[in-house]
């Protein structure tokens, strides 16, 4: 059970949040112009790394804001939380 | 004779307070302070249960939470609990307990036949035997389930109350033995908020049972001084009888406190158990260690127990488990127990697996008349219901064989000690890594996770003095890290007569019979796993430690292998001739010990299981005998039976009232979202499949939302209230989902759009009036001009209704002339009652969700989630008209041209007319081309909605049918579970008022 540092509210218990899968999956600017394969990638293909993962979370039972989380899937340590629109952070060495 | 094994003095039981209890129906007496186990031994009851697989006679192996054998059925009736460790049950007046897994009695158990037949029950027996043929499994399963399992679950409802407590603090310490107490002191003196947890009723742990001194003072007094000081610190909370069950990420722990379990009377004020949910900045584990059994032939007879358990029964309870005792050991420390037993008058013989024993011990043994057999092993034990004789023989360790004469000794108790294993279960749960210590011959903590320490014998530190100093320092340092300053450590000195020395881990002792030929050297007592089973698993290729565990079931069961794990691993290491490190260990998972489900549920039972949502009109529905339906958490009127009407008759009456005159529905549960901001129209264009740019202020529009896969996920009517102000409605069940969906795109994809979404579901009561008389009825109660010209279909007006400011939407889900009157929720019931009163002359009829469903089905309106199931596009639902061809983009649009969504043979939404005009099809029925006697049959689709239509006087159904639009007028077959096959004709989905004239009136 994590403690998650909501960028808007501070540290809260995981029960207040929902995870929504991988972050930084941009919706194609012009969907009508992408191929079926590109559209399929956007819809269905996600990373499942052992190690650092970027994911989207919402603080449902709180401020209801969406934000991004950098989490190590091996240790479950949350390295960083950051607001939507902010760039993907560098993966720290070790 | 009662309490015949009780010593004349000693122990901490209160001999002035006798306690009566029954075991297997027989009455006994124990004392205040006894456990069930100590009281049974005191009364010379050693056979307490039958083993899981072979039904072998089993006694009491340990004196703590690691007990694998002595698990009993505690209590009777609704409060009965299975698999409770007799070693942990505090005796109370009137306690009733019984043996498990035996019939007709523990002394004469029919199932013990399994022991004689054990050659045909090797590891993997079930897997091998009941695998074939596959179709027989259901037959086998019935009998296997009957034979399996230990205790009985109660069949009646649990009358007890359980509570939960959330606790946040600086430091939690698990285990209040000497290490835990000192750590608590080291931190507690600084003022930081400490929680100290121990599963026993008394603090002090293992040292309560042994003689030792600290700073040259008596250790037991010293423990009392520390406990007194801790009790005086207001920042230190001490929980006794509390077992830490789970240790999760970020120092989140769960613990189960037995509050009144040990009381004879149910408490009116206190819960039975309290489940603690603890979040700590720092955690110290100080759970100590478990003594390791020795694996020798027939090492499971009643009367064979751990040396430390014997010590505890003697020292703590004043119970002497045997008078003619054999101590079987591979280490020095266990000799303490030999001395203690001799002191109380027992005759003790020591069998030591080692070739030499130090002089100090040898000399003391001579003075106490204790005979030591060095380099010997027990090769066989005898005794049906209690051990009465052993055979022993000298071992040539180099050659790996028994040599010399077989000797035999009469005995009534074997105490065994194979060394100690740190209790690393919780540490491992917290993802701490373990390493195999070659000196201690056991797994010890290696890498810690964040903000955690592990101390004392729990950390492999068995030296008393080092332990004392490290433990205090650990508490001191963690407090300091949290900026609390405590009293600096003073140097402690501590003495035990015999300290811990390292001991070998011995995979098994040689026995009279070859181990691979089925001799019973038990490794896991609870699951009846023998050394031979481990050998077998390796031979058959189950070499990974996780495979061996599952194949043999070693380490499973209610004790989760607390006594057996390391021995099993050592044996695997021996078989493969590989270091234990390379064998690895299985994963420890919560809970640490069995726990009641009731405690996990806490107060979230019955009415508090799930919140109930009620509209502001709810009381009226209750008063008017509505039958309710759960829609998500909402309670919605299903129908309103009048004069003993059944559902069918009530729904029929309600339907006809709407079609003929006037009905009223409480639609307050509809999801409602208030949308404001300059980009709202642009946003709606992206969210809905149809166009929103041209919607005038005061107009309503129906919309469908699709996900990016192009599948329908919600629908509803959205109305433009003002220039940049819209009112969106969603399905009742989808309200939260839609809200989240809108926010997702506003917050993650279109951050530049200026739109605010606010849930207003509970702010508005929605009274939907429907029927040809709704206009004349409502006109009397409102200042809004309801004329067809002034207020046409799909428009919105604001005005007074019954003197309340209201929003009125002219939309219809029934196909009739209809108005949805929205008033602030606090006026909902008032306006409803006014409507009922004034509607009398039009026979106003309240109707529920079932009537609503029938009326909408007559019109072919879909219900998202009933007619659609997340795999239907608007095109599949025959709703091409709502999919904009002009808009360049909206959510889901691109997916409408995916190869799968343009497949010509997709299922399409159609109507079904049942040929016999009588049968109402069960929803979910399959539609087939050809009806066969039994499946499989080629399926063409399924029925999504089905009702008897009172308006039409015959049943109707809606269905998803492969290539349905090209099958209009065709005959299809619907086989029912009963074997009957129903014939139906494919039709249009609109059954009534096909031109849609009625709602345009």
Short mmCIF file of N, CA, C and O in Angstrom, two decimals, chain B residues 337-445:
data_model
loop_
_atom_site.label_atom_id
_atom_site.label_comp_id
_atom_site.label_asym_id
_atom_site.label_seq_id
_atom_site.Cartn_x
_atom_site.Cartn_y
_atom_site.Cartn_z
N UNK B 337 17.73 -26.64 29.14
CA UNK B 337 16.45 -27.29 29.40
C UNK B 337 16.67 -28.60 30.16
O UNK B 337 15.89 -28.95 31.06
N UNK B 338 17.76 -29.30 29.81
CA UNK B 338 18.07 -30.53 30.54
C UNK B 338 18.26 -30.22 32.02
O UNK B 338 17.71 -30.89 32.90
N UNK B 339 19.02 -29.16 32.29
CA UNK B 339 19.26 -28.79 33.70
C UNK B 339 17.94 -28.47 34.39
O UNK B 339 17.68 -28.89 35.52
N UNK B 340 17.11 -27.67 33.69
CA UNK B 340 15.84 -27.24 34.29
C UNK B 340 14.95 -28.43 34.61
O UNK B 340 14.30 -28.47 35.67
N UNK B 341 14.94 -29.43 33.74
CA UNK B 341 14.10 -30.60 33.98
C UNK B 341 14.61 -31.42 35.14
O UNK B 341 13.83 -31.93 35.94
N UNK B 342 15.95 -31.56 35.21
CA UNK B 342 16.52 -32.33 36.31
C UNK B 342 16.18 -31.66 37.65
O UNK B 342 15.82 -32.32 38.62
N UNK B 343 16.25 -30.33 37.63
CA UNK B 343 15.96 -29.57 38.84
C UNK B 343 14.55 -29.86 39.35
O UNK B 343 14.30 -29.83 40.55
N UNK B 344 13.65 -30.14 38.45
CA UNK B 344 12.28 -30.43 38.85
C UNK B 344 12.02 -31.93 39.01
O UNK B 344 10.87 -32.37 39.00
N UNK B 345 13.10 -32.69 39.06
CA UNK B 345 12.91 -34.10 39.40
C UNK B 345 12.81 -35.06 38.25
O UNK B 345 12.56 -36.26 38.46
N UNK B 346 12.97 -34.57 37.03
CA UNK B 346 12.89 -35.50 35.90
C UNK B 346 14.24 -36.19 35.70
O UNK B 346 15.28 -35.66 36.07
N UNK B 347 14.17 -37.39 35.12
CA UNK B 347 15.40 -38.08 34.74
C UNK B 347 15.66 -37.70 33.28
O UNK B 347 14.77 -37.81 32.44
N UNK B 348 16.86 -37.21 33.00
CA UNK B 348 17.13 -36.74 31.65
C UNK B 348 18.29 -37.48 31.01
O UNK B 348 19.32 -37.72 31.67
N UNK B 349 18.11 -37.92 29.80
CA UNK B 349 19.19 -38.49 29.01
C UNK B 349 19.38 -37.61 27.79
O UNK B 349 18.39 -37.21 27.16
N UNK B 350 20.64 -37.27 27.46
CA UNK B 350 20.87 -36.42 26.31
C UNK B 350 21.44 -37.25 25.17
O UNK B 350 22.34 -38.05 25.36
N UNK B 351 20.87 -37.07 24.00
CA UNK B 351 21.47 -37.65 22.79
C UNK B 351 21.93 -36.47 21.96
O UNK B 351 21.13 -35.61 21.56
N UNK B 352 23.24 -36.38 21.79
CA UNK B 352 23.81 -35.24 21.08
C UNK B 352 24.38 -35.76 19.77
O UNK B 352 25.08 -36.76 19.75
N UNK B 353 24.06 -35.08 18.69
CA UNK B 353 24.54 -35.56 17.39
C UNK B 353 26.02 -35.25 17.18
O UNK B 353 26.64 -35.77 16.27
N UNK B 354 26.55 -34.41 18.06
CA UNK B 354 27.94 -33.99 17.86
C UNK B 354 28.90 -34.97 18.51
O UNK B 354 28.55 -35.69 19.45
N UNK B 355 30.14 -34.95 18.02
CA UNK B 355 31.13 -35.87 18.58
C UNK B 355 31.68 -35.39 19.90
O UNK B 355 32.07 -36.17 20.76
N UNK B 356 31.74 -34.06 20.06
CA UNK B 356 32.26 -33.57 21.34
C UNK B 356 31.37 -32.47 21.89
O UNK B 356 30.76 -31.72 21.14
N UNK B 357 31.35 -32.43 23.21
CA UNK B 357 30.56 -31.43 23.92
C UNK B 357 31.53 -30.78 24.91
O UNK B 357 32.38 -31.48 25.48
N UNK B 358 31.42 -29.46 25.12
CA UNK B 358 32.45 -28.81 25.92
C UNK B 358 32.45 -29.29 27.37
O UNK B 358 31.46 -29.81 27.89
N UNK B 359 33.60 -29.14 28.02
CA UNK B 359 33.83 -29.71 29.36
C UNK B 359 32.89 -29.16 30.40
O UNK B 359 32.42 -29.89 31.27
N UNK B 360 32.61 -27.86 30.28
CA UNK B 360 31.74 -27.23 31.27
C UNK B 360 30.39 -27.95 31.31
O UNK B 360 29.87 -28.29 32.38
N UNK B 361 29.87 -28.22 30.15
CA UNK B 361 28.58 -28.90 30.07
C UNK B 361 28.71 -30.35 30.52
O UNK B 361 27.91 -30.84 31.33
N UNK B 362 29.76 -31.01 30.03
CA UNK B 362 29.95 -32.42 30.38
C UNK B 362 30.04 -32.60 31.89
O UNK B 362 29.41 -33.48 32.47
N UNK B 363 30.79 -31.71 32.51
CA UNK B 363 30.97 -31.82 33.96
C UNK B 363 29.67 -31.59 34.70
O UNK B 363 29.32 -32.31 35.63
N UNK B 364 28.96 -30.56 34.25
CA UNK B 364 27.69 -30.28 34.93
C UNK B 364 26.72 -31.46 34.76
O UNK B 364 26.00 -31.82 35.69
N UNK B 365 26.74 -32.06 33.60
CA UNK B 365 25.85 -33.19 33.35
C UNK B 365 26.21 -34.37 34.27
O UNK B 365 25.31 -35.04 34.80
N UNK B 366 27.49 -34.55 34.44
CA UNK B 366 27.90 -35.63 35.35
C UNK B 366 27.37 -35.36 36.75
O UNK B 366 26.77 -36.22 37.40
N UNK B 367 27.52 -34.08 37.16
CA UNK B 367 27.08 -33.75 38.52
C UNK B 367 25.56 -33.89 38.66
O UNK B 367 25.05 -34.14 39.75
N UNK B 368 24.83 -33.69 37.56
CA UNK B 368 23.37 -33.80 37.64
C UNK B 368 22.89 -35.21 37.25
O UNK B 368 21.69 -35.44 37.12
N UNK B 369 23.84 -36.09 37.04
CA UNK B 369 23.50 -37.46 36.67
C UNK B 369 22.75 -37.55 35.34
O UNK B 369 21.80 -38.30 35.18
N UNK B 370 23.21 -36.70 34.39
CA UNK B 370 22.62 -36.73 33.05
C UNK B 370 23.57 -37.48 32.14
O UNK B 370 24.75 -37.12 32.02
N UNK B 371 23.09 -38.55 31.55
CA UNK B 371 23.93 -39.31 30.64
C UNK B 371 23.89 -38.69 29.25
O UNK B 371 22.82 -38.35 28.75
N UNK B 372 25.08 -38.52 28.64
CA UNK B 372 25.12 -37.95 27.29
C UNK B 372 25.59 -39.02 26.31
O UNK B 372 26.64 -39.63 26.49
N UNK B 373 24.77 -39.26 25.29
CA UNK B 373 25.21 -40.10 24.17
C UNK B 373 25.73 -39.17 23.09
O UNK B 373 24.96 -38.41 22.50
N UNK B 374 27.05 -39.21 22.84
CA UNK B 374 27.60 -38.31 21.83
C UNK B 374 27.67 -39.02 20.49
O UNK B 374 27.96 -40.21 20.43
N UNK B 375 27.44 -38.24 19.46
CA UNK B 375 27.46 -38.76 18.09
C UNK B 375 26.43 -39.88 17.89
O UNK B 375 26.65 -40.82 17.14
N UNK B 376 25.33 -39.74 18.57
CA UNK B 376 24.26 -40.73 18.46
C UNK B 376 23.05 -40.11 17.76
O UNK B 376 22.91 -38.89 17.67
N UNK B 377 22.20 -40.99 17.29
CA UNK B 377 20.95 -40.51 16.71
C UNK B 377 19.81 -41.41 17.14
O UNK B 377 20.00 -42.60 17.35
N UNK B 378 18.63 -40.82 17.29
CA UNK B 378 17.43 -41.64 17.51
C UNK B 378 17.09 -42.28 16.17
O UNK B 378 16.96 -41.58 15.16
N UNK B 379 16.97 -43.59 16.14
CA UNK B 379 16.70 -44.25 14.85
C UNK B 379 15.27 -44.75 14.76
O UNK B 379 14.79 -45.09 13.69
N UNK B 380 14.58 -44.78 15.87
CA UNK B 380 13.17 -45.17 15.81
C UNK B 380 12.50 -44.79 17.13
O UNK B 380 13.15 -44.77 18.18
N UNK B 381 11.22 -44.48 17.06
CA UNK B 381 10.48 -44.22 18.29
C UNK B 381 9.26 -45.14 18.32
O UNK B 381 8.79 -45.62 17.29
N UNK B 382 8.77 -45.40 19.51
CA UNK B 382 7.62 -46.29 19.70
C UNK B 382 6.57 -45.58 20.55
O UNK B 382 6.88 -44.64 21.30
N UNK B 383 5.37 -46.10 20.49
CA UNK B 383 4.28 -45.53 21.29
C UNK B 383 3.15 -45.07 20.41
O UNK B 383 3.34 -44.21 19.56
N UNK B 384 1.95 -45.68 20.57
CA UNK B 384 0.82 -45.37 19.70
C UNK B 384 0.26 -43.98 19.94
O UNK B 384 0.08 -43.20 19.03
N UNK B 385 -0.06 -43.70 21.20
CA UNK B 385 -0.71 -42.43 21.49
C UNK B 385 0.22 -41.50 22.24
O UNK B 385 -0.10 -40.35 22.47
N UNK B 386 1.34 -42.03 22.66
CA UNK B 386 2.38 -41.20 23.25
C UNK B 386 3.68 -41.97 23.16
O UNK B 386 3.69 -43.20 23.27
N UNK B 387 4.77 -41.27 22.95
CA UNK B 387 6.06 -41.93 22.81
C UNK B 387 6.39 -42.67 24.12
O UNK B 387 6.13 -42.16 25.22
N UNK B 388 6.87 -43.93 24.00
CA UNK B 388 7.23 -44.65 25.23
C UNK B 388 8.62 -45.30 25.16
O UNK B 388 9.14 -45.76 26.16
N UNK B 389 9.18 -45.33 23.98
CA UNK B 389 10.50 -45.97 23.86
C UNK B 389 11.21 -45.43 22.62
O UNK B 389 10.56 -45.10 21.62
N UNK B 390 12.51 -45.33 22.71
CA UNK B 390 13.27 -44.98 21.51
C UNK B 390 14.38 -46.00 21.31
O UNK B 390 14.80 -46.68 22.26
N UNK B 391 14.82 -46.07 20.09
CA UNK B 391 16.04 -46.82 19.81
C UNK B 391 17.06 -45.84 19.27
O UNK B 391 16.72 -44.90 18.54
N UNK B 392 18.31 -46.06 19.69
CA UNK B 392 19.35 -45.15 19.24
C UNK B 392 20.59 -45.93 18.84
O UNK B 392 20.77 -47.09 19.24
N UNK B 393 21.40 -45.28 18.04
CA UNK B 393 22.58 -45.95 17.53
C UNK B 393 23.62 -44.90 17.21
O UNK B 393 23.30 -43.75 16.91
N UNK B 394 24.87 -45.31 17.28
CA UNK B 394 25.96 -44.38 17.00
C UNK B 394 26.03 -44.11 15.49
O UNK B 394 25.72 -44.98 14.68
N UNK B 395 26.41 -42.87 15.16
CA UNK B 395 26.46 -42.48 13.75
C UNK B 395 27.90 -42.24 13.35
O UNK B 395 28.64 -41.54 14.05
N UNK B 396 28.28 -42.85 12.27
CA UNK B 396 29.57 -42.50 11.68
C UNK B 396 29.29 -41.46 10.61
O UNK B 396 28.85 -41.76 9.50
N UNK B 397 29.55 -40.22 10.97
CA UNK B 397 29.17 -39.12 10.07
C UNK B 397 29.95 -39.16 8.77
O UNK B 397 29.40 -38.83 7.71
N UNK B 398 31.21 -39.53 8.86
CA UNK B 398 32.03 -39.54 7.64
C UNK B 398 31.51 -40.56 6.63
O UNK B 398 31.43 -40.28 5.44
N UNK B 399 31.16 -41.72 7.14
CA UNK B 399 30.68 -42.77 6.23
C UNK B 399 29.19 -42.65 5.95
O UNK B 399 28.68 -43.32 5.06
N UNK B 400 28.53 -41.83 6.77
CA UNK B 400 27.08 -41.70 6.59
C UNK B 400 26.35 -42.98 6.93
O UNK B 400 25.45 -43.40 6.20
N UNK B 401 26.77 -43.64 7.98
CA UNK B 401 26.07 -44.87 8.33
C UNK B 401 26.01 -45.08 9.84
O UNK B 401 26.75 -44.46 10.61
N UNK B 402 25.08 -45.95 10.23
CA UNK B 402 24.92 -46.27 11.64
C UNK B 402 25.89 -47.39 11.99
O UNK B 402 26.08 -48.32 11.21
N UNK B 403 26.49 -47.26 13.18
CA UNK B 403 27.43 -48.31 13.58
C UNK B 403 27.12 -48.73 15.01
O UNK B 403 26.45 -48.01 15.74
N UNK B 404 27.63 -49.86 15.37
CA UNK B 404 27.52 -50.30 16.76
C UNK B 404 26.16 -50.87 17.09
O UNK B 404 25.31 -51.10 16.23
N UNK B 405 26.02 -51.12 18.38
CA UNK B 405 24.81 -51.75 18.90
C UNK B 405 23.62 -50.80 18.85
O UNK B 405 23.77 -49.60 19.02
N UNK B 406 22.43 -51.35 18.64
CA UNK B 406 21.22 -50.57 18.82
C UNK B 406 20.86 -50.61 20.29
O UNK B 406 20.78 -51.68 20.89
N UNK B 407 20.71 -49.45 20.89
CA UNK B 407 20.30 -49.42 22.29
C UNK B 407 18.87 -48.92 22.34
O UNK B 407 18.38 -48.28 21.41
N UNK B 408 18.22 -49.19 23.44
CA UNK B 408 16.88 -48.62 23.56
C UNK B 408 16.69 -48.02 24.94
O UNK B 408 17.28 -48.45 25.93
N UNK B 409 15.87 -46.99 24.99
CA UNK B 409 15.62 -46.27 26.24
C UNK B 409 14.11 -46.08 26.36
O UNK B 409 13.44 -45.71 25.39
N UNK B 410 13.60 -46.31 27.56
CA UNK B 410 12.18 -45.99 27.81
C UNK B 410 12.10 -44.51 28.12
O UNK B 410 12.95 -43.96 28.82
N UNK B 411 11.08 -43.89 27.59
CA UNK B 411 10.95 -42.45 27.80
C UNK B 411 9.48 -42.07 27.72
O UNK B 411 8.67 -42.81 27.16
N UNK B 412 9.12 -40.92 28.28
CA UNK B 412 7.76 -40.43 28.10
C UNK B 412 7.75 -39.04 27.46
O UNK B 412 6.71 -38.43 27.31
N UNK B 413 8.93 -38.57 27.08
CA UNK B 413 8.99 -37.23 26.47
C UNK B 413 10.32 -37.05 25.77
O UNK B 413 11.37 -37.33 26.34
N UNK B 414 10.26 -36.62 24.52
CA UNK B 414 11.50 -36.28 23.81
C UNK B 414 11.50 -34.77 23.55
O UNK B 414 10.53 -34.22 23.01
N UNK B 415 12.57 -34.13 24.00
CA UNK B 415 12.74 -32.71 23.71
C UNK B 415 13.78 -32.61 22.61
O UNK B 415 14.84 -33.20 22.72
N UNK B 416 13.47 -31.88 21.55
CA UNK B 416 14.46 -31.82 20.46
C UNK B 416 14.85 -30.39 20.16
O UNK B 416 14.06 -29.46 20.32
N UNK B 417 16.09 -30.24 19.74
CA UNK B 417 16.57 -28.92 19.36
C UNK B 417 17.53 -29.06 18.20
O UNK B 417 18.57 -29.69 18.31
N UNK B 418 17.18 -28.45 17.08
CA UNK B 418 18.03 -28.52 15.90
C UNK B 418 18.61 -27.17 15.54
O UNK B 418 19.00 -26.94 14.40
N UNK B 419 18.64 -26.26 16.50
CA UNK B 419 19.11 -24.90 16.23
C UNK B 419 17.93 -23.94 16.08
O UNK B 419 16.80 -24.29 16.40
N UNK B 420 18.23 -22.73 15.65
CA UNK B 420 17.20 -21.70 15.62
C UNK B 420 17.12 -21.01 14.26
O UNK B 420 18.14 -20.77 13.63
N UNK B 421 15.89 -20.69 13.86
CA UNK B 421 15.67 -19.94 12.62
C UNK B 421 15.04 -18.59 12.97
O UNK B 421 13.97 -18.56 13.58
N UNK B 422 15.66 -17.49 12.56
CA UNK B 422 15.01 -16.20 12.77
C UNK B 422 13.63 -16.18 12.11
O UNK B 422 13.44 -16.77 11.04
N UNK B 423 12.68 -15.54 12.77
CA UNK B 423 11.31 -15.47 12.22
C UNK B 423 11.28 -14.35 11.18
O UNK B 423 10.91 -13.22 11.47
N UNK B 424 11.68 -14.71 9.96
CA UNK B 424 11.88 -13.69 8.93
C UNK B 424 10.64 -13.46 8.06
O UNK B 424 10.71 -12.75 7.07
N UNK B 425 9.52 -14.05 8.44
CA UNK B 425 8.32 -13.97 7.59
C UNK B 425 7.90 -12.53 7.30
O UNK B 425 7.69 -12.16 6.15
N UNK B 426 7.77 -11.73 8.34
CA UNK B 426 7.32 -10.34 8.13
C UNK B 426 8.36 -9.55 7.35
O UNK B 426 8.03 -8.77 6.47
N UNK B 427 9.60 -9.76 7.72
CA UNK B 427 10.69 -9.07 7.03
C UNK B 427 10.64 -9.37 5.54
O UNK B 427 10.77 -8.48 4.70
N UNK B 428 10.43 -10.63 5.22
CA UNK B 428 10.37 -11.04 3.83
C UNK B 428 9.14 -10.46 3.14
O UNK B 428 9.20 -10.04 1.99
N UNK B 429 8.03 -10.41 3.87
CA UNK B 429 6.83 -9.78 3.31
C UNK B 429 7.10 -8.34 2.89
O UNK B 429 6.57 -7.85 1.91
N UNK B 430 7.94 -7.65 3.67
CA UNK B 430 8.21 -6.24 3.39
C UNK B 430 9.21 -6.09 2.26
O UNK B 430 9.65 -4.99 1.98
N UNK B 431 9.55 -7.19 1.60
CA UNK B 431 10.48 -7.26 0.49
C UNK B 431 11.93 -7.21 0.94
O UNK B 431 12.82 -6.96 0.14
N UNK B 432 12.19 -7.38 2.24
CA UNK B 432 13.56 -7.49 2.68
C UNK B 432 14.16 -8.76 2.08
O UNK B 432 13.49 -9.77 1.95
N UNK B 433 15.42 -8.69 1.70
CA UNK B 433 16.06 -9.86 1.09
C UNK B 433 16.77 -10.69 2.15
O UNK B 433 17.30 -10.16 3.12
N UNK B 434 16.75 -12.01 1.95
CA UNK B 434 17.38 -12.92 2.92
C UNK B 434 18.67 -13.49 2.34
O UNK B 434 18.81 -13.59 1.13
N UNK B 435 19.58 -13.84 3.22
CA UNK B 435 20.76 -14.59 2.76
C UNK B 435 20.94 -15.78 3.71
O UNK B 435 20.49 -15.74 4.86
N UNK B 436 21.61 -16.80 3.21
CA UNK B 436 21.83 -17.97 4.04
C UNK B 436 23.13 -17.78 4.80
O UNK B 436 24.18 -17.56 4.21
N UNK B 437 23.05 -17.83 6.12
CA UNK B 437 24.23 -17.64 6.95
C UNK B 437 24.88 -19.00 7.22
O UNK B 437 24.28 -19.87 7.84
N UNK B 438 26.11 -19.15 6.74
CA UNK B 438 26.76 -20.46 6.83
C UNK B 438 27.18 -20.80 8.26
O UNK B 438 27.40 -21.96 8.59
N UNK B 439 27.30 -19.77 9.11
CA UNK B 439 27.67 -20.03 10.50
C UNK B 439 26.44 -20.45 11.31
O UNK B 439 26.48 -21.41 12.06
N UNK B 440 25.34 -19.70 11.10
CA UNK B 440 24.14 -20.00 11.86
C UNK B 440 23.33 -21.12 11.22
O UNK B 440 22.43 -21.69 11.82
N UNK B 441 23.66 -21.41 9.97
CA UNK B 441 22.92 -22.40 9.20
C UNK B 441 21.42 -22.11 9.14
O UNK B 441 20.58 -22.95 9.43
N UNK B 442 21.13 -20.89 8.76
CA UNK B 442 19.73 -20.52 8.56
C UNK B 442 19.68 -19.24 7.74
O UNK B 442 20.72 -18.61 7.49
N UNK B 443 18.46 -18.89 7.32
CA UNK B 443 18.30 -17.65 6.58
C UNK B 443 18.23 -16.47 7.54
O UNK B 443 17.49 -16.51 8.53
N UNK B 444 19.01 -15.45 7.24
CA UNK B 444 18.98 -14.24 8.05
C UNK B 444 18.74 -13.05 7.12
O UNK B 444 18.97 -13.14 5.92
N UNK B 445 18.27 -11.94 7.68
CA UNK B 445 18.03 -10.75 6.85
C UNK B 445 19.31 -10.28 6.19
O UNK B 445 20.39 -10.33 6.78
#
